[in-house]
Coordinates of C-alpha atoms and ligand atoms in Angstrom, one line a residue:
M1 CA -13.6 7.0 11.8
H2 CA -15.4 5.1 9.1
N3 CA -18.7 3.3 8.8
G4 CA -18.4 0.3 11.1
D5 CA -19.8 -2.4 9.0
T6 CA -18.1 -5.8 8.9
I7 CA -16.3 -6.7 5.7
A8 CA -15.1 -10.1 4.3
A9 CA -13.0 -11.3 1.4
V10 CA -10.8 -14.1 0.3
S11 CA -7.2 -13.0 1.1
T12 CA -5.3 -15.6 -0.8
P13 CA -5.0 -15.6 -4.6
P14 CA -7.8 -17.1 -6.7
G15 CA -7.2 -20.5 -8.1
K16 CA -6.3 -23.9 -6.7
G17 CA -4.0 -24.0 -3.7
G18 CA -3.3 -26.0 -0.5
V19 CA -5.1 -23.6 1.7
A20 CA -7.2 -20.4 1.3
L21 CA -7.8 -17.7 3.8
I22 CA -11.1 -15.8 4.2
R23 CA -10.7 -12.7 6.3
C24 CA -13.6 -10.9 8.1
S25 CA -13.1 -7.6 9.9
G26 CA -15.4 -5.3 11.9
A27 CA -17.5 -5.0 15.0
E28 CA -19.6 -8.1 14.1
A29 CA -16.7 -10.3 13.0
F30 CA -16.8 -12.7 16.0
E31 CA -20.6 -13.0 15.9
I32 CA -20.5 -13.7 12.1
A33 CA -17.9 -16.3 12.7
R34 CA -20.1 -17.9 15.3
R35 CA -23.0 -18.1 12.8
C36 CA -21.0 -20.0 10.2
F37 CA -18.4 -21.9 12.2
T38 CA -18.9 -24.7 14.7
S39 CA -15.9 -26.1 16.7
K40 CA -15.2 -29.8 16.5
S41 CA -16.0 -30.2 20.2
G42 CA -19.2 -28.2 20.0
K43 CA -17.8 -25.7 22.4
D44 CA -18.8 -22.0 21.8
I45 CA -16.0 -20.3 19.8
E46 CA -15.8 -17.5 22.3
E47 CA -14.8 -19.9 25.0
F48 CA -11.5 -20.5 23.2
P49 CA -8.6 -18.2 23.9
L50 CA -8.2 -15.4 21.4
R51 CA -5.5 -15.8 18.7
H52 CA -5.7 -19.6 19.0
A53 CA -6.5 -22.0 16.1
I54 CA -9.9 -23.5 16.5
Y55 CA -10.6 -26.6 14.4
G56 CA -14.2 -27.1 13.2
H57 CA -16.8 -27.1 10.5
I58 CA -17.8 -24.2 8.2
C59 CA -21.5 -24.2 7.5
N60 CA -23.7 -22.2 5.1
G61 CA -26.9 -20.4 6.0
A62 CA -28.9 -23.6 5.7
G63 CA -26.7 -25.2 8.3
E64 CA -25.0 -27.6 5.8
A65 CA -21.3 -28.2 6.4
I66 CA -19.2 -26.9 3.5
D67 CA -15.7 -27.7 4.6
D68 CA -13.5 -28.4 7.7
G69 CA -11.3 -25.5 8.6
I70 CA -9.4 -23.5 11.1
L71 CA -10.8 -20.4 12.7
T72 CA -8.7 -17.8 14.4
L73 CA -10.1 -14.8 16.2
F74 CA -8.0 -11.6 16.7
P75 CA -9.2 -8.9 19.1
A76 CA -9.1 -5.3 17.8
S77 CA -6.1 -4.6 20.0
S78 CA -3.9 -7.1 18.1
S79 CA -5.4 -7.4 14.7
Y80 CA -4.2 -6.2 11.3
T81 CA -7.0 -3.8 10.9
G82 CA -7.5 -2.6 14.4
E83 CA -11.0 -4.1 14.5
N84 CA -12.1 -7.6 15.6
V85 CA -11.0 -10.0 12.9
A86 CA -12.0 -13.6 12.2
E87 CA -9.8 -15.6 9.8
I88 CA -11.0 -18.9 8.4
S89 CA -8.6 -21.2 6.6
C90 CA -10.2 -23.7 4.4
H91 CA -9.2 -26.0 1.6
G92 CA -7.9 -24.0 -1.4
G93 CA -10.2 -25.0 -4.2
V94 CA -12.0 -22.4 -6.3
L95 CA -15.5 -23.5 -5.5
V96 CA -15.0 -24.3 -1.8
T97 CA -13.3 -20.9 -1.3
R98 CA -16.2 -19.2 -2.9
A99 CA -18.7 -21.2 -0.9
V100 CA -17.0 -20.3 2.4
L101 CA -16.9 -16.6 1.5
Q102 CA -20.6 -16.8 0.6
A103 CA -21.3 -18.4 4.0
V104 CA -19.5 -15.5 5.8
L105 CA -21.5 -13.0 3.7
E106 CA -24.8 -14.7 4.4
A107 CA -23.9 -14.6 8.1
G108 CA -23.8 -10.7 7.9
A109 CA -20.6 -9.4 6.4
R110 CA -20.4 -7.4 3.2
P111 CA -17.8 -7.9 0.5
A112 CA -14.7 -5.9 1.1
A113 CA -13.5 -3.4 -1.6
A114 CA -9.9 -3.5 -2.9
G115 CA -7.5 -2.6 -0.2
E116 CA -10.2 -2.1 2.4
F117 CA -8.5 -4.1 5.2
T118 CA -5.3 -2.1 4.8
R119 CA -7.3 1.1 4.6
R120 CA -9.0 0.3 7.9
A121 CA -5.7 -0.5 9.4
F122 CA -4.5 3.0 8.3
L123 CA -7.7 4.7 9.6
N124 CA -7.4 2.9 12.9
G125 CA -3.8 4.0 13.3
R126 CA -2.4 0.5 13.0
L127 CA -0.3 1.6 10.0
S128 CA 1.1 4.8 8.8
L129 CA 0.6 5.8 5.2
Y130 CA 4.3 5.0 4.7
E131 CA 3.7 1.4 5.8
A132 CA 0.4 1.0 3.9
E133 CA 2.1 2.3 0.7
A134 CA 5.1 -0.1 1.4
I135 CA 2.6 -3.0 1.4
G136 CA 1.1 -1.8 -1.9
D137 CA 4.5 -1.5 -3.5
L138 CA 5.6 -4.8 -2.2
L139 CA 2.6 -6.5 -3.8
E140 CA 3.6 -4.9 -7.1
A141 CA 7.3 -5.5 -7.0
V142 CA 8.6 -7.6 -9.8
N143 CA 12.3 -7.7 -9.0
D144 CA 14.6 -7.8 -5.9
N145 CA 15.6 -4.2 -6.0
Q146 CA 12.0 -3.0 -6.1
M147 CA 11.2 -5.4 -3.2
R148 CA 14.1 -4.1 -1.1
L149 CA 13.2 -0.5 -1.8
S150 CA 9.6 -0.9 -0.9
S151 CA 10.2 -3.0 2.3
V152 CA 9.0 -1.7 5.6
S153 CA 12.6 -1.2 6.8
S154 CA 13.3 1.0 3.8
R155 CA 10.2 3.1 4.5
K156 CA 11.4 3.3 8.1
R157 CA 14.7 4.8 7.0
L158 CA 12.8 7.3 5.0
R159 CA 10.5 8.2 7.8
E160 CA 13.5 8.7 10.2
A161 CA 15.2 10.9 7.7
V162 CA 12.1 13.0 7.2
K163 CA 11.5 13.1 11.0
A164 CA 15.0 14.4 11.6
I165 CA 14.3 17.3 9.2
T166 CA 10.9 18.0 10.6
D167 CA 12.3 18.0 14.2
E168 CA 14.9 20.6 13.1
M169 CA 12.2 22.7 11.6
T170 CA 10.0 22.5 14.7
H171 CA 12.9 23.5 16.9
L172 CA 13.5 26.5 14.5
V173 CA 9.8 27.5 14.6
S174 CA 9.8 27.6 18.4
S175 CA 12.8 29.8 18.4
L176 CA 11.2 32.1 15.8
Y177 CA 8.1 32.3 18.0
A178 CA 10.3 33.6 20.8
L179 CA 11.9 36.1 18.5
I180 CA 8.5 37.4 17.2
D181 CA 6.7 37.6 20.5
F182 CA 9.6 39.0 22.6
P183 CA 11.9 40.7 20.2
D184 CA 13.6 42.8 22.9
E185 CA 14.1 40.0 25.5
D186 CA 16.7 37.5 24.8
L187 CA 14.4 34.6 24.9
S188 CA 15.2 32.9 21.7
E189 CA 17.3 29.8 22.1
M190 CA 19.0 30.6 18.8
S191 CA 20.8 33.7 17.6
E192 CA 19.9 35.1 14.1
E193 CA 23.1 33.5 12.8
E194 CA 22.2 30.2 14.3
I195 CA 18.7 30.4 12.7
L196 CA 20.2 31.1 9.3
A197 CA 22.7 28.3 9.7
S198 CA 19.8 26.0 10.7
L199 CA 17.8 27.0 7.7
Q200 CA 20.8 26.3 5.5
H201 CA 21.2 22.9 7.0
I202 CA 17.5 22.1 6.5
L203 CA 17.7 23.1 2.9
E204 CA 20.8 20.9 2.3
S205 CA 19.1 17.9 4.0
L206 CA 16.0 18.4 1.9
S207 CA 17.9 18.8 -1.3
R208 CA 20.0 15.7 -0.5
L209 CA 16.8 13.7 0.1
A210 CA 15.1 15.1 -3.1
S211 CA 18.2 14.1 -5.1
T212 CA 17.7 10.4 -4.2
Y213 CA 14.5 10.3 -6.1
R214 CA 16.3 10.0 -9.5
T215 CA 17.6 6.7 -8.2
G216 CA 14.5 5.6 -6.4
R217 CA 12.3 6.2 -9.4
A218 CA 14.7 4.3 -11.7
I219 CA 14.5 1.3 -9.4
S220 CA 10.8 1.4 -8.4
E221 CA 8.8 3.0 -11.2
G222 CA 11.3 2.2 -13.9
I223 CA 12.7 4.1 -16.9
E224 CA 10.6 4.1 -20.1
T225 CA 13.1 2.7 -22.7
V226 CA 12.9 1.8 -26.4
I227 CA 15.1 -0.3 -28.6
C228 CA 15.3 1.0 -32.1
G229 CA 17.4 0.4 -35.2
R230 CA 16.9 -0.8 -38.8
P231 CA 16.0 -4.4 -39.5
N232 CA 18.6 -7.1 -38.8
V233 CA 20.9 -5.1 -36.6
G234 CA 20.1 -7.3 -33.5
K235 CA 17.1 -5.5 -31.8
S236 CA 15.2 -8.6 -31.1
S237 CA 18.3 -10.4 -29.9
L238 CA 19.0 -7.4 -27.5
Y239 CA 15.4 -7.4 -26.3
N240 CA 15.5 -11.1 -25.6
A241 CA 18.8 -10.9 -23.9
L242 CA 17.6 -8.1 -21.6
C243 CA 14.4 -10.0 -20.9
G244 CA 16.2 -13.1 -20.0
E245 CA 14.4 -15.3 -17.4
E246 CA 12.1 -12.5 -16.4
L247 CA 9.8 -13.2 -19.3
A248 CA 8.1 -15.8 -17.2
I249 CA 7.1 -13.4 -14.4
V250 CA 6.2 -10.2 -16.3
T251 CA 3.4 -9.3 -18.6
S252 CA 3.8 -9.5 -22.4
I253 CA 2.0 -7.4 -24.8
A254 CA 2.7 -9.1 -28.1
G255 CA 0.9 -8.3 -31.4
T256 CA 2.0 -9.2 -34.9
T257 CA 5.7 -9.4 -35.7
R258 CA 5.5 -5.8 -36.8
D259 CA 3.9 -4.6 -33.6
L260 CA 5.5 -3.5 -30.3
L261 CA 6.7 -5.8 -27.6
S262 CA 6.9 -4.5 -24.0
E263 CA 8.4 -6.0 -20.8
T264 CA 9.5 -4.8 -17.4
V265 CA 13.0 -6.0 -16.9
S266 CA 16.1 -5.3 -14.7
A267 CA 19.3 -3.9 -16.1
G268 CA 21.6 -4.2 -13.0
R269 CA 19.7 -2.2 -10.3
V270 CA 17.7 -0.3 -12.8
T271 CA 14.1 -1.3 -13.8
L272 CA 13.5 -0.7 -17.5
R273 CA 10.0 -0.5 -19.0
L274 CA 11.3 -1.8 -22.3
T275 CA 9.7 -1.6 -25.7
D276 CA 11.1 -3.2 -28.9
T277 CA 10.1 -1.0 -31.8
A278 CA 10.5 -3.7 -34.4
G279 CA 8.7 -1.7 -37.1
I280 CA 10.4 1.7 -37.1
R281 CA 11.6 2.6 -40.7
H282 CA 12.6 5.9 -42.2
T283 CA 12.8 5.1 -45.9
D284 CA 10.2 5.7 -48.6
Q285 CA 9.8 2.0 -49.2
E286 CA 6.2 0.8 -49.9
I287 CA 4.7 -0.3 -46.7
D288 CA 1.4 -1.9 -46.0
E289 CA -1.4 -0.7 -43.6
V290 CA -0.4 -3.0 -40.8
E291 CA 3.1 -1.9 -40.9
K292 CA 2.1 1.7 -41.0
I293 CA 0.2 1.2 -37.7
G294 CA 3.2 -0.5 -36.2
I295 CA 5.4 2.4 -37.3
R296 CA 3.0 4.9 -35.8
R297 CA 3.1 3.1 -32.4
A298 CA 6.8 2.8 -32.5
E299 CA 7.1 6.6 -33.1
Q300 CA 4.8 7.1 -30.1
A301 CA 6.9 4.8 -27.9
L302 CA 10.0 6.8 -29.0
E303 CA 8.3 10.1 -28.1
Q304 CA 7.4 8.7 -24.6
A305 CA 10.8 7.1 -24.0
E306 CA 13.4 8.6 -21.7
L307 CA 16.1 6.2 -22.7
V308 CA 16.8 5.0 -26.2
L309 CA 18.9 2.0 -27.1
A310 CA 19.8 2.7 -30.7
V311 CA 21.3 -0.5 -32.3
F312 CA 23.7 -0.5 -35.2
D313 CA 25.5 -3.3 -37.0
S314 CA 29.2 -2.6 -36.6
S315 CA 30.1 -5.1 -39.3
E316 CA 28.6 -2.9 -42.0
P317 CA 28.8 0.7 -43.1
L318 CA 25.9 2.9 -41.9
T319 CA 23.0 2.7 -44.4
Q320 CA 20.5 5.4 -45.3
E321 CA 18.1 3.9 -42.8
D322 CA 20.7 4.2 -40.0
L323 CA 21.4 7.8 -40.9
A324 CA 17.7 8.6 -40.9
L325 CA 17.4 7.1 -37.4
I326 CA 20.4 9.2 -36.2
H327 CA 18.8 12.3 -37.7
N328 CA 15.5 11.5 -36.1
L329 CA 17.1 11.0 -32.7
K330 CA 19.1 14.1 -32.9
E331 CA 15.9 16.1 -33.0
K332 CA 14.7 14.6 -29.8
E333 CA 16.0 15.3 -26.4
K334 CA 16.5 11.8 -25.1
T335 CA 19.3 10.0 -23.5
V336 CA 20.6 7.7 -26.2
I337 CA 22.9 4.8 -25.8
A338 CA 24.3 3.7 -29.2
I339 CA 25.0 0.0 -29.4
L340 CA 27.5 -1.1 -32.0
N341 CA 26.4 -4.6 -32.2
K342 CA 28.0 -7.8 -33.6
A343 CA 31.4 -6.8 -32.3
D344 CA 32.4 -10.5 -32.8
L345 CA 32.4 -9.8 -36.6
P346 CA 35.1 -7.9 -38.5
Y347 CA 34.6 -4.1 -37.9
G348 CA 33.1 -2.3 -40.9
I349 CA 31.4 0.9 -39.6
D350 CA 32.4 4.5 -39.6
R351 CA 31.1 5.8 -36.3
T352 CA 31.6 9.5 -36.8
E353 CA 27.8 10.2 -37.2
I354 CA 27.1 8.1 -34.1
D355 CA 29.7 9.9 -32.0
A356 CA 28.0 13.1 -33.0
L357 CA 24.7 11.8 -31.8
T358 CA 25.7 10.7 -28.3
P359 CA 28.6 10.3 -26.0
H360 CA 27.3 6.9 -24.8
V361 CA 28.5 4.4 -27.4
L362 CA 29.1 0.8 -26.6
S363 CA 30.7 -1.8 -28.9
L364 CA 29.5 -5.2 -28.0
S365 CA 27.8 -8.4 -29.1
V366 CA 24.3 -8.5 -27.6
Q367 CA 24.3 -12.3 -27.9
D368 CA 27.4 -12.6 -25.6
D369 CA 27.5 -10.2 -22.7
L370 CA 25.4 -7.2 -21.6
S371 CA 27.3 -6.4 -18.4
A372 CA 28.8 -3.2 -20.0
L373 CA 25.3 -2.1 -21.0
H374 CA 24.0 -2.8 -17.5
A375 CA 26.8 -0.8 -16.0
L376 CA 26.3 2.2 -18.4
I377 CA 22.5 2.2 -17.7
E378 CA 23.2 2.2 -13.9
E379 CA 25.7 5.0 -14.4
L380 CA 23.1 7.1 -16.3
C381 CA 20.1 6.4 -14.1
I382 CA 21.2 5.9 -10.5
D383 CA 23.5 7.2 -7.9
R384 CA 25.8 4.3 -7.2
A385 CA 26.8 5.7 -3.8
L386 CA 23.2 5.1 -2.6
S387 CA 22.5 1.7 -1.1
T388 CA 18.9 0.4 -1.2
G389 CA 19.7 -1.5 2.0
A390 CA 21.1 1.4 4.0
D391 CA 20.1 4.8 2.8
A392 CA 16.8 6.8 2.9
I393 CA 15.7 6.9 -0.7
L394 CA 12.6 8.6 -2.1
F395 CA 10.9 6.5 -4.7
D396 CA 7.3 7.6 -4.8
A397 CA 6.2 10.6 -6.9
R398 CA 3.9 11.7 -4.1
H399 CA 6.7 11.8 -1.6
F400 CA 9.0 13.5 -4.0
A401 CA 6.4 16.2 -4.7
A402 CA 6.0 16.8 -0.9
V403 CA 9.7 17.1 -0.3
T404 CA 10.1 19.4 -3.3
R405 CA 7.3 21.6 -1.9
A406 CA 8.9 21.7 1.5
T407 CA 12.2 22.6 -0.1
D408 CA 10.6 25.6 -1.9
Y409 CA 9.0 26.8 1.3
V410 CA 12.3 26.6 3.3
R411 CA 14.1 28.3 0.4
A412 CA 11.5 31.1 0.5
S413 CA 12.0 31.5 4.2
Y414 CA 15.8 31.5 3.9
E415 CA 15.6 34.2 1.3
A416 CA 13.1 36.2 3.5
F417 CA 15.5 36.0 6.4
C418 CA 18.5 37.0 4.3
A419 CA 16.5 40.0 3.1
R420 CA 15.8 40.8 6.7
L421 CA 12.0 40.6 6.2
P422 CA 9.9 40.3 9.4
A423 CA 10.4 37.0 11.2
D424 CA 6.8 36.1 11.0
L425 CA 7.0 35.7 7.2
A426 CA 9.7 33.2 7.5
F427 CA 7.9 31.4 10.3
Q428 CA 4.8 31.0 8.0
D429 CA 6.8 29.3 5.3
I430 CA 8.5 26.9 7.7
E431 CA 5.1 25.8 9.1
L432 CA 4.0 25.2 5.5
A433 CA 7.1 23.1 4.9
I434 CA 6.4 21.0 8.1
G435 CA 2.9 20.5 6.8
A436 CA 4.2 19.3 3.4
L437 CA 6.5 16.7 5.1
E438 CA 3.7 15.5 7.4
E439 CA 1.8 14.5 4.3
L440 CA 4.3 11.8 3.8
D441 CA 3.0 9.7 6.6
G442 CA -0.6 10.6 5.9
R443 CA -1.3 13.6 8.2
G444 CA -3.4 16.2 6.5
V445 CA -3.8 14.2 3.3
T446 CA -7.2 14.4 1.5
N447 CA -9.6 11.5 1.3
A448 CA -9.2 11.5 -2.4
L449 CA -5.5 10.8 -2.0
V450 CA -6.2 8.0 0.5
D451 CA -8.7 6.5 -2.0
H452 CA -6.1 6.7 -4.7
I453 CA -3.4 5.0 -2.7
F454 CA -5.7 2.1 -1.6
S455 CA -7.2 1.6 -5.1
R456 CA -3.9 0.0 -6.1
F457 CA -4.5 -2.9 -3.7
C458 CA -6.2 -6.1 -4.5
V459 CA -9.4 -7.3 -2.8
G460 CA -8.6 -9.2 0.4
K461 CA -5.6 -7.0 1.3
Ligands
GDP501 P1 16.4 -7.3 -35.6 O1 15.8 -7.4 -37.0 O2 17.1 -5.9 -35.5 O3 15.5 -7.5 -34.5 O4 17.6 -8.3 -35.5 P2 17.7 -9.8 -34.9 O5 17.8 -9.7 -33.4 O6 16.6 -10.5 -35.4 O7 19.1 -10.2 -35.5 C1 19.3 -10.3 -36.9 C2 20.4 -11.3 -37.1 O8 21.6 -10.9 -36.5 C3 20.1 -12.7 -36.5 O9 20.5 -13.6 -37.4 C4 21.0 -12.7 -35.3 O10 21.3 -14.0 -34.9 C5 22.2 -11.9 -35.7 N1 22.8 -11.3 -34.5 C6 22.2 -10.6 -33.5 N2 23.2 -10.1 -32.6 C7 24.4 -10.6 -33.1 C8 25.7 -10.5 -32.6 O11 26.0 -9.9 -31.6 N3 26.7 -11.1 -33.4 C9 26.4 -11.7 -34.5 N4 27.4 -12.3 -35.2 N5 25.1 -11.9 -35.0 C10 24.1 -11.3 -34.3

């Protein structure tokens, strides 16, 4: 299944911590553990029951004790990877953790690559690709909605929905076989009408599933969003209000004040990959080199965005700069939400031009309350009838592509049937559709794809 060498890595995050875990997996794992771990009582570690904590000393190649720790041995039949696994818990200092890993490597293991433990679990049939991907997404989730969507139970719902469709296709294929092989004998369990109805039902189920991707993607991957508007309308205030407490847990890319700021934030259930284009200007004012670079980046961000939050100051008439922005946005095919900010001040704007730009106009004060904005973003990006806790939702581009391919095949076979083409043509397409859906849980996927999926994992996972 794969080269059977024994791998090891630190499975806890780097840095100081109460405890660190060093994991070692492979045919030699128990032997390697015996070479670098001595139980407190001096009893051979293989004399202890499996899956029990053994207290003892961790030693390096020279036989010097590095730390006290706990060793647990998991047999292949009940380990994470499906191989023999030895896990050593030691004190969580940076140096001591490194020394314990070094001792395990000196005893015969090789350093694990990123995601290699989970990859082995997949190759050994301990995890489906669904579950492996769920773990990868869970590690990357930055908000509750993403976490809920990438949970193992959410994947299970998806797998069940896909299985129901695949089962119906398999049933159909067997009926078609009978029709092809014995056309004159009434062996087919299904009449032609029933076959057509079943094809129609499969198509509907696939289309319904495919349609959930819009929501899944908005939650998991997030919507590329930019904030734009002339200076002083309240862009930074909006950016900060949307970022809220999340600033502490997400990455910031901050440059000069005239550069772009980016954050991943939640707006209700939607994840936004938000960029504040502080520098966009459309007048002929003299601008310096740094500002020019900022403006170019802002234009690029605007090009890549799917959603634009265009901010205006509702206490003042539109300026030339506002009109230039409206003009610029009209030329782009983006979803635009116009925010008439500073609604707490006396109203002084003529919104005719803005209404001509977009039907989505909100009058609010970004300093006060963004709930109307959150609600509008949800309405535009997700299907509110779907529940992340109860429905099967596609949220992975790979899965969506497979479901779309399966839909195309089934549609082709439906059309072939309606056109009364030979049954074996339709049969071929349904088999291809089954193959496409089987890719979701890893059957028939290429090594390159498996490599790609596991490359997202960290070392030690
Ligand atoms: P930017 O230049 O577009 O990023 O605008 P800022 O976010 O820096 O805001 C410009 C000014 O408008 C600041 O003094 C803010 O305090 C003020 N401001 C922002 N939003 C509001 C609002 O909703 N109401 C009022 N009255 N002032 C606001």
